[in-house]
Amino acid sequence: MFKIALRNIFRNKRRSVLTGLSIAVAVMIAVYLWSLISGIMDDLFDNMIRLNYGHVRILNTDYVKRERLLPLEANIKDYQAVARLADADRNVTLTVGRIKFGVLLEYKGKNKPVFGTGIVPENESPISHLDQKIVEGRMIEMGKEEMNLGASLARELGLKLGDTLTVVTQTAYGSITAMNLKIVGIFSYGVQSMDKTTFFIPLDRAQKLLDLENSATEIFIFIKDKNKGPEVAKEIRAKLDLAYPGKYMAKAWQEQELLYFYMVIARNVYAGLYFLVLFLASFTILNTMFMSVLERTKEIGMMKALGMKNRQVMGIVMLEALLIGTIASFIGAIWGSGIAYYLATRGLDFTATFETMGTINFPISSVYHALFSWGIVFFGFCMGILFSVAAAVPPALRAAKMEPTESLKEI
């Protein structure tokens, strides 16, 4: 039976090649699109966690209620002592204090409301990878009145390295304050909500500017396994309740309402795109195999006229579909994995498009990278085989049940 199936495949090479090519292309598209979609989703959540939440965050309980307003008065006093409580947990790898605040940047008569973040520069490498995102100049240093500015923001205001900006804002006590900061570095995350509206200054300078001596508005905590966020947050909350009853709280990234909202949207979009790709790929394969077998009705009639039984005819047709589907799916999976690997290493650059769209408040990079995964490649390969065989069943069954005389009449 195997020899007959193999002979049938090579007897009509044109039909076999066209059928196989359609399956291979469908599998290729499915593999690289799934890889690209997975990469975009991973990038989205990674950016949100690293830049906005950490794995766990310690906040003043009053700050949580009004977080969108960035209330400086609801801060964490003696934040280093609070951070030490979290550091004692065996799952914690890093704790770092931050201050987020709204400001008005002023330069040569131009004003722009943006967000400032006070950071400890040496701790930013494992958190926001700021050192890797500097495209001009260097990182800021503690104790110096200097800033790192987003590339899009610098272009909008006509700023360059060495320029001095006046930052005007309110202190934690509501009084107006200002500080002149020298631009020593320009960064580009490829995320418009960062590059166009954000700057970084040393944490001690932010504390001085905002009258927040030895205080922070949040403490980022990073742990060994980010999936254990809720468990670690619960342990830290228990410690905080003992040391500072009702004053501070710890929230895992999974417990952040805004992030959860984004996750729900992203997962729904991901599921929709995933099944759309699956539908298009499966439809292509099903249609191709269905027509391929249907065209062979006369040939199947001849097999039956030569004395073959229905199950033998079905077996040969299914075996042919399996062989073509396996070879074509393997080729398609290799093609798809090659494209996915290229997109994972080089990416698709949409920077120019994003800049024309203005500020995008969704923390997604403007360079899309695929997620290269052998699991996705293997799934695409199996999908191609499954649908190839499944598509051959209805027409083969129909033809096998027909009388040889009827089959021979069809063409």
CSV table of C-alpha atoms in Angstrom, one decimal:
chain,number,residue,atom,x,y,z
A,1,MET,CA,0.0,0.0,0.0
A,2,PHE,CA,2.9,2.3,0.9
A,3,LYS,CA,4.5,1.7,-2.5
A,4,ILE,CA,1.3,2.4,-4.4
A,5,ALA,CA,0.8,5.7,-2.5
A,6,LEU,CA,4.4,6.7,-3.2
A,7,ARG,CA,4.0,5.8,-6.9
A,8,ASN,CA,0.8,7.8,-7.1
A,9,ILE,CA,2.5,10.9,-5.6
A,10,PHE,CA,5.4,10.8,-8.1
A,11,ARG,CA,3.1,9.9,-11.1
A,12,ASN,CA,1.5,13.3,-11.0
A,13,LYS,CA,4.4,15.4,-9.9
A,14,ARG,CA,2.7,18.7,-10.8
A,15,ARG,CA,-0.3,18.1,-8.6
A,16,SER,CA,1.8,16.8,-5.8
A,17,VAL,CA,4.1,19.8,-5.9
A,18,LEU,CA,1.3,22.3,-6.0
A,19,THR,CA,-0.5,20.6,-3.2
A,20,GLY,CA,2.6,20.4,-1.1
A,21,LEU,CA,3.6,24.0,-1.8
A,22,SER,CA,0.2,25.3,-0.6
A,23,ILE,CA,0.5,23.3,2.6
A,24,ALA,CA,4.1,24.5,3.1
A,25,VAL,CA,3.3,28.1,2.6
A,26,ALA,CA,0.3,27.9,5.0
A,27,VAL,CA,2.5,26.3,7.7
A,28,MET,CA,5.3,28.8,7.1
A,29,ILE,CA,2.9,31.8,7.6
A,30,ALA,CA,1.3,30.2,10.7
A,31,VAL,CA,4.7,29.6,12.3
A,32,TYR,CA,6.2,33.1,11.7
A,33,LEU,CA,2.9,34.9,12.5
A,34,TRP,CA,2.5,33.0,15.8
A,35,SER,CA,6.1,33.7,16.6
A,36,LEU,CA,5.7,37.4,15.9
A,37,ILE,CA,2.4,37.7,17.9
A,38,SER,CA,4.0,35.9,20.9
A,39,GLY,CA,7.0,38.2,20.7
A,40,ILE,CA,4.9,41.3,20.7
A,41,MET,CA,2.8,40.1,23.7
A,42,ASP,CA,6.0,39.2,25.6
A,43,ASP,CA,7.5,42.5,24.9
A,44,LEU,CA,4.4,44.4,26.0
A,45,PHE,CA,4.3,42.6,29.4
A,46,ASP,CA,8.0,42.8,29.9
A,47,ASN,CA,8.0,46.5,29.3
A,48,MET,CA,5.1,47.1,31.7
A,49,ILE,CA,6.6,45.0,34.5
A,50,ARG,CA,10.2,46.4,34.2
A,51,LEU,CA,9.3,50.0,33.6
A,52,ASN,CA,6.2,50.5,35.7
A,53,TYR,CA,5.6,47.8,38.3
A,54,GLY,CA,8.5,45.5,39.1
A,55,HIS,CA,7.6,42.0,40.2
A,56,VAL,CA,6.3,43.4,43.5
A,57,ARG,CA,5.8,47.0,44.5
A,58,ILE,CA,5.7,48.6,48.0
A,59,LEU,CA,3.5,51.7,48.2
A,60,ASN,CA,2.0,54.0,50.8
A,61,THR,CA,-1.7,52.9,51.3
A,62,ASP,CA,-2.8,56.4,50.5
A,63,TYR,CA,-0.7,56.5,47.4
A,64,VAL,CA,-2.6,53.5,46.0
A,65,LYS,CA,-5.9,55.3,46.2
A,66,ARG,CA,-4.7,58.3,44.2
A,67,GLU,CA,-1.8,56.8,42.1
A,68,ARG,CA,-2.9,58.5,38.9
A,69,LEU,CA,-2.3,61.9,40.6
A,70,LEU,CA,1.2,60.9,41.8
A,71,PRO,CA,0.6,62.2,45.3
A,72,LEU,CA,4.1,63.0,46.7
A,73,GLU,CA,2.8,63.5,50.2
A,74,ALA,CA,1.8,59.8,50.3
A,75,ASN,CA,5.4,58.6,50.3
A,76,ILE,CA,7.5,55.9,52.0
A,77,LYS,CA,9.5,57.5,54.8
A,78,ASP,CA,12.9,56.0,55.4
A,79,TYR,CA,12.4,53.9,52.4
A,80,GLN,CA,15.8,52.1,52.8
A,81,ALA,CA,14.6,50.6,56.1
A,82,VAL,CA,11.4,49.4,54.5
A,83,ALA,CA,13.4,48.0,51.5
A,84,ARG,CA,15.5,46.0,54.0
A,85,LEU,CA,12.4,44.2,55.2
A,86,ALA,CA,11.8,43.0,51.7
A,87,ASP,CA,15.4,42.2,51.1
A,88,ALA,CA,15.3,39.6,53.9
A,89,ASP,CA,12.9,37.4,51.8
A,90,ARG,CA,14.8,34.5,50.2
A,91,ASN,CA,13.0,35.0,46.9
A,92,VAL,CA,14.1,38.7,46.5
A,93,THR,CA,17.0,39.5,44.2
A,94,LEU,CA,16.8,43.4,44.2
A,95,THR,CA,15.0,46.2,45.8
A,96,VAL,CA,15.2,49.8,44.7
A,97,GLY,CA,13.5,53.1,45.6
A,98,ARG,CA,12.0,55.4,43.0
A,99,ILE,CA,10.2,58.7,42.9
A,100,LYS,CA,7.7,59.5,40.1
A,101,PHE,CA,6.5,63.1,39.7
A,102,GLY,CA,4.9,65.4,37.1
A,103,VAL,CA,6.8,68.4,36.0
A,104,LEU,CA,6.8,71.3,33.5
A,105,LEU,CA,9.9,71.4,31.3
A,106,GLU,CA,11.0,74.9,30.2
A,107,TYR,CA,13.5,75.5,27.4
A,108,LYS,CA,13.8,78.7,25.2
A,109,GLY,CA,10.2,79.7,25.7
A,110,LYS,CA,8.9,76.1,25.1
A,111,ASN,CA,6.9,74.4,27.8
A,112,LYS,CA,6.0,70.7,28.0
A,113,PRO,CA,4.4,68.7,30.8
A,114,VAL,CA,6.2,65.4,31.3
A,115,PHE,CA,7.0,62.8,33.9
A,116,GLY,CA,10.2,62.6,35.9
A,117,THR,CA,11.6,59.6,37.7
A,118,GLY,CA,14.2,59.7,40.4
A,119,ILE,CA,16.4,56.6,40.2
A,120,VAL,CA,19.5,55.0,41.6
A,121,PRO,CA,21.5,54.8,38.4
A,122,GLU,CA,23.6,51.8,39.3
A,123,ASN,CA,20.5,49.7,39.9
A,124,GLU,CA,18.8,50.5,36.6
A,125,SER,CA,20.7,48.0,34.5
A,126,PRO,CA,18.8,44.9,35.7
A,127,ILE,CA,15.5,46.9,35.9
A,128,SER,CA,14.9,49.2,32.9
A,129,HIS,CA,18.2,48.4,31.0
A,130,LEU,CA,18.7,52.2,30.9
A,131,ASP,CA,22.5,51.7,30.3
A,132,GLN,CA,21.7,49.8,27.1
A,133,LYS,CA,19.1,52.3,25.9
A,134,ILE,CA,21.5,55.4,26.0
A,135,VAL,CA,22.0,56.4,22.4
A,136,GLU,CA,24.0,59.6,23.1
A,137,GLY,CA,26.1,60.5,26.1
A,138,ARG,CA,26.1,58.6,29.4
A,139,MET,CA,24.0,57.7,32.3
A,140,ILE,CA,23.3,60.1,35.1
A,141,GLU,CA,25.3,59.9,38.4
A,142,MET,CA,24.2,60.2,42.0
A,143,GLY,CA,24.8,63.6,43.6
A,144,LYS,CA,24.9,65.5,40.3
A,145,GLU,CA,22.1,67.8,38.9
A,146,GLU,CA,21.8,66.1,35.6
A,147,MET,CA,19.2,64.1,33.6
A,148,ASN,CA,18.7,61.5,30.9
A,149,LEU,CA,16.1,62.5,28.4
A,150,GLY,CA,13.9,60.6,26.0
A,151,ALA,CA,15.0,60.9,22.3
A,152,SER,CA,11.6,61.9,21.0
A,153,LEU,CA,11.2,64.5,23.7
A,154,ALA,CA,14.7,65.9,23.0
A,155,ARG,CA,13.8,66.2,19.3
A,156,GLU,CA,10.5,67.9,20.0
A,157,LEU,CA,12.1,70.6,22.2
A,158,GLY,CA,15.2,70.9,20.0
A,159,LEU,CA,17.5,69.7,22.8
A,160,LYS,CA,21.0,68.2,22.7
A,161,LEU,CA,23.7,66.9,25.0
A,162,GLY,CA,25.1,69.6,27.2
A,163,ASP,CA,21.9,71.7,27.2
A,164,THR,CA,20.5,72.8,30.6
A,165,LEU,CA,16.8,72.5,31.3
A,166,THR,CA,14.7,74.2,34.0
A,167,VAL,CA,12.4,71.7,35.8
A,168,VAL,CA,9.4,73.3,37.5
A,169,THR,CA,7.2,71.3,39.8
A,170,GLN,CA,5.6,71.1,43.3
A,171,THR,CA,7.2,69.7,46.4
A,172,ALA,CA,5.5,67.1,48.6
A,173,TYR,CA,4.2,70.1,50.7
A,174,GLY,CA,2.6,71.9,47.7
A,175,SER,CA,5.1,74.7,47.2
A,176,ILE,CA,6.6,75.6,43.8
A,177,THR,CA,10.2,74.4,43.3
A,178,ALA,CA,12.6,74.4,40.4
A,179,MET,CA,16.0,72.9,39.5
A,180,ASN,CA,18.4,73.4,36.5
A,181,LEU,CA,19.4,70.0,35.1
A,182,LYS,CA,22.1,69.3,32.5
A,183,ILE,CA,21.4,66.8,29.8
A,184,VAL,CA,24.2,64.2,29.9
A,185,GLY,CA,22.4,61.3,28.1
A,186,ILE,CA,19.6,60.7,25.6
A,187,PHE,CA,17.8,57.3,25.7
A,188,SER,CA,15.6,55.5,23.3
A,189,TYR,CA,13.4,52.6,24.4
A,190,GLY,CA,11.4,52.5,21.2
A,191,VAL,CA,8.4,53.0,23.4
A,192,GLN,CA,6.7,56.3,22.6
A,193,SER,CA,5.1,56.7,26.0
A,194,MET,CA,8.7,56.6,27.4
A,195,ASP,CA,10.7,58.3,24.8
A,196,LYS,CA,8.3,61.3,24.4
A,197,THR,CA,7.2,62.0,28.0
A,198,THR,CA,9.9,60.8,30.4
A,199,PHE,CA,13.2,61.8,31.9
A,200,PHE,CA,15.4,60.3,34.6
A,201,ILE,CA,17.3,62.2,37.4
A,202,PRO,CA,19.4,60.8,40.3
A,203,LEU,CA,17.2,59.8,43.3
A,204,ASP,CA,19.0,62.1,45.7
A,205,ARG,CA,18.4,65.1,43.4
A,206,ALA,CA,14.7,64.2,43.1
A,207,GLN,CA,14.5,64.0,46.9
A,208,LYS,CA,16.1,67.5,47.2
A,209,LEU,CA,13.9,68.9,44.5
A,210,LEU,CA,10.7,67.6,46.0
A,211,ASP,CA,11.4,67.9,49.7
A,212,LEU,CA,11.4,64.1,50.1
A,213,GLU,CA,14.5,63.6,52.2
A,214,ASN,CA,15.3,59.8,52.5
A,215,SER,CA,11.9,59.0,51.0
A,216,ALA,CA,10.5,57.4,47.9
A,217,THR,CA,7.1,57.1,46.4
A,218,GLU,CA,7.5,53.4,45.5
A,219,ILE,CA,9.9,50.5,46.0
A,220,PHE,CA,10.4,48.1,43.1
A,221,ILE,CA,11.1,44.5,44.1
A,222,PHE,CA,12.5,41.9,41.7
A,223,ILE,CA,12.3,38.2,42.6
A,224,LYS,CA,13.8,35.0,41.2
A,225,ASP,CA,10.6,33.7,39.7
A,226,LYS,CA,8.1,36.5,38.6
A,227,ASN,CA,5.3,34.0,38.6
A,228,LYS,CA,5.6,33.8,42.4
A,229,GLY,CA,4.8,37.5,42.7
A,230,PRO,CA,1.5,37.1,44.7
A,231,GLU,CA,3.1,34.6,47.1
A,232,VAL,CA,6.1,36.9,47.8
A,233,ALA,CA,3.8,40.0,48.0
A,234,LYS,CA,1.8,38.2,50.7
A,235,GLU,CA,4.9,37.5,52.8
A,236,ILE,CA,6.1,41.0,52.5
A,237,ARG,CA,2.7,42.4,53.4
A,238,ALA,CA,2.8,40.4,56.6
A,239,LYS,CA,6.1,41.9,57.5
A,240,LEU,CA,5.0,45.4,56.7
A,241,ASP,CA,1.8,45.0,58.8
A,242,LEU,CA,3.9,44.1,61.8
A,243,ALA,CA,6.5,46.9,61.4
A,244,TYR,CA,4.2,49.6,59.9
A,245,PRO,CA,0.6,48.7,60.7
A,246,GLY,CA,-1.8,50.0,57.9
A,247,LYS,CA,0.8,52.3,56.5
A,248,TYR,CA,2.4,50.5,53.6
A,249,MET,CA,1.3,47.7,51.3
A,250,ALA,CA,2.9,45.3,48.8
A,251,LYS,CA,1.3,44.5,45.4
A,252,ALA,CA,2.5,41.8,42.9
A,253,TRP,CA,2.5,42.7,39.2
A,254,GLN,CA,-0.4,40.3,38.8
A,255,GLU,CA,-2.5,42.3,41.3
A,256,GLN,CA,-2.0,45.7,39.5
A,257,GLU,CA,-5.5,46.7,38.2
A,258,LEU,CA,-4.2,48.6,35.1
A,259,LEU,CA,-1.8,45.8,34.2
A,260,TYR,CA,-4.5,43.2,34.6
A,261,PHE,CA,-6.8,45.3,32.4
A,262,TYR,CA,-4.0,45.4,29.7
A,263,MET,CA,-3.4,41.7,30.1
A,264,VAL,CA,-7.1,40.9,29.5
A,265,ILE,CA,-7.1,43.1,26.4
A,266,ALA,CA,-3.8,41.7,25.1
A,267,ARG,CA,-4.9,38.0,25.8
A,268,ASN,CA,-8.1,38.6,23.9
A,269,VAL,CA,-6.3,40.2,21.0
A,270,TYR,CA,-3.7,37.4,21.1
A,271,ALA,CA,-6.4,34.7,21.2
A,272,GLY,CA,-8.2,36.3,18.3
A,273,LEU,CA,-5.1,36.7,16.1
A,274,TYR,CA,-4.0,33.2,17.0
A,275,PHE,CA,-7.3,31.6,15.9
A,276,LEU,CA,-7.4,33.8,12.9
A,277,VAL,CA,-4.0,32.5,11.7
A,278,LEU,CA,-5.1,29.0,12.6
A,279,PHE,CA,-8.3,29.4,10.6
A,280,LEU,CA,-6.6,30.8,7.5
A,281,ALA,CA,-3.8,28.2,7.6
A,282,SER,CA,-6.3,25.3,8.1
A,283,PHE,CA,-8.7,26.6,5.5
A,284,THR,CA,-5.9,26.8,2.9
A,285,ILE,CA,-4.7,23.3,3.7
A,286,LEU,CA,-8.3,21.8,3.9
A,287,ASN,CA,-9.3,23.5,0.6
A,288,THR,CA,-6.0,22.3,-1.2
A,289,MET,CA,-6.3,18.7,0.0
A,290,PHE,CA,-10.0,18.5,-0.6
A,291,MET,CA,-9.7,19.7,-4.2
A,292,SER,CA,-6.6,17.5,-4.8
A,293,VAL,CA,-8.5,14.3,-3.7
A,294,LEU,CA,-11.7,15.4,-5.5
A,295,GLU,CA,-9.8,15.7,-8.8
A,296,ARG,CA,-8.9,12.0,-8.4
A,297,THR,CA,-12.4,10.6,-8.4
A,298,LYS,CA,-11.9,8.9,-11.8
A,299,GLU,CA,-8.5,7.5,-10.7
A,300,ILE,CA,-10.1,6.1,-7.5
A,301,GLY,CA,-12.9,4.5,-9.7
A,302,MET,CA,-10.2,2.8,-11.7
A,303,MET,CA,-8.6,1.4,-8.4
A,304,LYS,CA,-12.0,0.0,-7.5
A,305,ALA,CA,-12.5,-1.4,-10.9
A,306,LEU,CA,-9.3,-3.3,-10.5
A,307,GLY,CA,-10.7,-5.0,-7.4
A,308,MET,CA,-9.6,-2.8,-4.5
A,309,LYS,CA,-11.9,-2.6,-1.6
A,310,ASN,CA,-13.2,0.6,0.0
A,311,ARG,CA,-10.8,0.5,3.0
A,312,GLN,CA,-7.8,-0.1,0.7
A,313,VAL,CA,-8.7,2.9,-1.4
A,314,MET,CA,-9.2,5.0,1.7
A,315,GLY,CA,-5.9,3.7,3.1
A,316,ILE,CA,-4.0,4.7,0.0
A,317,VAL,CA,-5.5,8.1,-0.3
A,318,MET,CA,-4.9,8.8,3.4
A,319,LEU,CA,-1.4,7.6,3.2
A,320,GLU,CA,-0.7,9.9,0.3
A,321,ALA,CA,-2.2,12.8,2.2
A,322,LEU,CA,0.0,11.9,5.2
A,323,LEU,CA,3.2,11.7,3.1
A,324,ILE,CA,2.5,14.9,1.2
A,325,GLY,CA,1.4,16.7,4.5
A,326,THR,CA,4.4,15.5,6.4
A,327,ILE,CA,7.0,16.5,3.8
A,328,ALA,CA,5.3,19.9,3.1
A,329,SER,CA,4.7,20.7,6.7
A,330,PHE,CA,8.4,20.0,7.5
A,331,ILE,CA,9.5,22.3,4.7
A,332,GLY,CA,6.9,25.0,5.8
A,333,ALA,CA,8.1,24.7,9.4
A,334,ILE,CA,11.7,25.2,8.4
A,335,TRP,CA,10.8,28.2,6.3
A,336,GLY,CA,8.7,29.6,9.1
A,337,SER,CA,11.3,29.0,11.7
A,338,GLY,CA,13.9,30.8,9.5
A,339,ILE,CA,11.7,33.9,9.2
A,340,ALA,CA,10.9,33.7,12.9
A,341,TYR,CA,14.6,33.5,13.8
A,342,TYR,CA,15.3,36.5,11.6
A,343,LEU,CA,12.5,38.5,13.2
A,344,ALA,CA,13.7,37.5,16.7
A,345,THR,CA,17.2,38.7,16.0
A,346,ARG,CA,16.6,41.7,13.7
A,347,GLY,CA,13.0,42.7,14.3
A,348,LEU,CA,10.6,44.8,12.3
A,349,ASP,CA,11.3,48.6,12.8
A,350,PHE,CA,8.1,50.7,13.0
A,351,THR,CA,9.8,53.7,14.6
A,352,ALA,CA,9.0,56.1,11.8
A,353,THR,CA,5.3,55.0,11.8
A,354,PHE,CA,5.0,55.3,15.6
A,355,GLU,CA,6.5,58.8,15.5
A,356,THR,CA,3.9,60.0,13.0
A,357,MET,CA,1.2,58.6,15.3
A,358,GLY,CA,2.3,60.7,18.2
A,359,THR,CA,2.5,59.5,21.8
A,360,ILE,CA,1.2,56.0,22.3
A,361,ASN,CA,0.4,55.2,25.9
A,362,PHE,CA,0.7,51.5,25.3
A,363,PRO,CA,4.2,50.4,26.4
A,364,ILE,CA,5.0,48.5,23.3
A,365,SER,CA,8.4,48.8,21.5
A,366,SER,CA,8.5,50.3,18.0
A,367,VAL,CA,10.8,47.5,16.9
A,368,TYR,CA,8.8,44.2,16.8
A,369,HIS,CA,10.7,41.1,17.7
A,370,ALA,CA,9.4,37.6,17.2
A,371,LEU,CA,9.6,34.9,19.9
A,372,PHE,CA,11.6,32.1,18.4
A,373,SER,CA,10.3,28.8,20.0
A,374,TRP,CA,10.7,25.3,18.8
A,375,GLY,CA,7.4,24.6,20.5
A,376,ILE,CA,5.6,27.0,18.0
A,377,VAL,CA,7.6,25.4,15.1
A,378,PHE,CA,6.6,21.9,16.2
A,379,PHE,CA,2.9,22.9,16.6
A,380,GLY,CA,2.9,24.4,13.1
A,381,PHE,CA,4.4,21.1,11.8
A,382,CYS,CA,1.8,19.0,13.5
A,383,MET,CA,-1.0,21.3,12.5
A,384,GLY,CA,0.0,20.9,8.8
A,385,ILE,CA,0.0,17.1,9.0
A,386,LEU,CA,-3.3,17.0,10.9
A,387,PHE,CA,-5.3,19.2,8.5
A,388,SER,CA,-3.7,17.5,5.5
A,389,VAL,CA,-5.0,14.1,6.6
A,390,ALA,CA,-8.3,15.4,7.9
A,391,ALA,CA,-9.0,17.2,4.6
A,392,ALA,CA,-8.5,14.1,2.6
A,393,VAL,CA,-11.2,12.1,4.5
A,394,PRO,CA,-14.5,13.5,3.1
A,395,PRO,CA,-13.7,13.4,-0.6
A,396,ALA,CA,-11.9,10.1,-0.3
A,397,LEU,CA,-14.8,8.6,1.6
A,398,ARG,CA,-17.2,9.9,-1.0
A,399,ALA,CA,-15.2,8.6,-3.9
A,400,ALA,CA,-14.7,5.2,-2.2
A,401,LYS,CA,-18.4,4.7,-1.7
A,402,MET,CA,-19.2,5.4,-5.3
A,403,GLU,CA,-19.7,2.6,-7.8
A,404,PRO,CA,-16.7,2.3,-10.2
A,405,THR,CA,-18.9,3.1,-13.2
A,406,GLU,CA,-20.1,6.4,-11.6
A,407,SER,CA,-16.5,7.3,-10.6
A,408,LEU,CA,-15.2,6.7,-14.1
A,409,LYS,CA,-17.8,9.1,-15.5
A,410,GLU,CA,-16.6,12.0,-13.3
A,411,ILE,CA,-13.6,14.1,-14.3
